[in-house]
Amino acid sequence: MFFAATLAAQTPKSPTAPQPDDRFKADVLLIVAHPDDETGVSAYLAQLLDQHKRVAAVYLTHGEAGHNNMGPERAISLGAVREMELRHAMTKLGVDNIWFLDGRDTPSQDVLQSLANWHNGTALEEVVRMVRLTRPEVIVTWLPAVFIGENHGDHQASGVLATEAFDMAGDPSVFPAQLAAPVRVNETLLEGLRPWQPKKIYYYSDAQEQDQFKNTGPQYAVTGISPMRKLPYWRIAMDEFEFHLTQYRSYIEGLQKMDEQQLAKEGWSDPVQLTFGKSNVGGSVTGDVFEGITPGGIAFVPPVAEAPERPAGLSIELAGPWGFYETFRRTHGLQHLPKAAVPEIAIAAGSTLQIPLLLRNNTASSKEVTLSVTAPEGWATQGGVGSYTLRAGDQMPVLVSVDSPKTVEKGVEEIVCAAQADGQSFGTVKLHVRRRSGGLPQN
Ligand SMILES: [Zn+2]
């Protein structure tokens, strides 16, 4: 008896799989571009924290572009300062798990320039890694679309990469070195992660006109009182925001002198509006973010892509970021995402508007195409108009540039590009433009 018992005790137990590090498991992963980008949703994040949800955040850049209201530090040094402002702000909010990736702040409205400056594929690999590491139920990110507003290309790019990561992180064939088991004691290449399919993705936007997003997703009032902190959620968001001093010192000092009514006028008590992206677990468009979500992983869900459209005959279309988003929405099954009824953009009054176009000739013969621009009084076409020869089956990118009047214009103006061949019009492209003072350059 004694001998048998000793043997049993010495038989090694069969090993169990090591589990992913639970300290970094997130319910919601915020994927954004710059320190302060959380401001649009921080009052909602505070509500999630009260519900004992785990929130983590990924910042694609350090936000090193722009002014410094606190000292002479600029560029990379300013980024180092802004990282710390953000960490202090998020600690105040109650979020500790924050990662900064290696993207450079790219101050323009052109998502394609941001993606290029971030070394698109490298940034995507990093975001996929963060999704696999944090295993979020829900991703919240910037809306990838072009709108009159801040329309930051970096914001859009973070939304593009977050969407791609949502569709790729669960796919075991994507970035396989992240998933491979380590083979050395001091492993430096193979990462030992597991595929992870997030359940839902939601967006928010920096567009000037926020009403257009009503009913595109859930809306969260921020005037309720946090049972944990005994403060209204909008006040918790403002307290978090007040760490971003390099960006907003004088504005923050102004806020500190305002009463509640004045603060409400500043928009601090506006509800948080989300836009529903997609769900792999059901739930309704305007229902709660966690509707349909139950604990535990789900299987990889390949995105349902719509086939790209190949226009017949002769065609003209808006290219650049606008053209990219047409393809992007189809590839990721996001055709329902809000977009401007007529493509739009804001530019600084007096600057040059650039209209990227793509001409296609899907006929059987070579065609002479004439491009013309119609713009309101005061605008002056600089380049791009004229005649182009397109061989059968060919396509040609054309950049139309139009100088804008120097005065600010509150309303939108319509610029129309028209294309003709064989004496007949075959297509037009319209763009709505607002002339403002300052703002980010178009590209
Ligand atoms: Zn930003």
XYZ file of C-alpha atoms in Angstrom, residues 129 180 201 212 256 274 313 441:
8
model
C -1.122 42.580 -31.292
C 3.444 30.969 -32.417
C -17.059 47.667 -32.717
C -26.262 63.408 -38.202
C -12.174 76.408 -13.747
C -21.709 56.281 -30.526
C -18.177 52.580 -69.955
C -4.582 71.459 -43.901
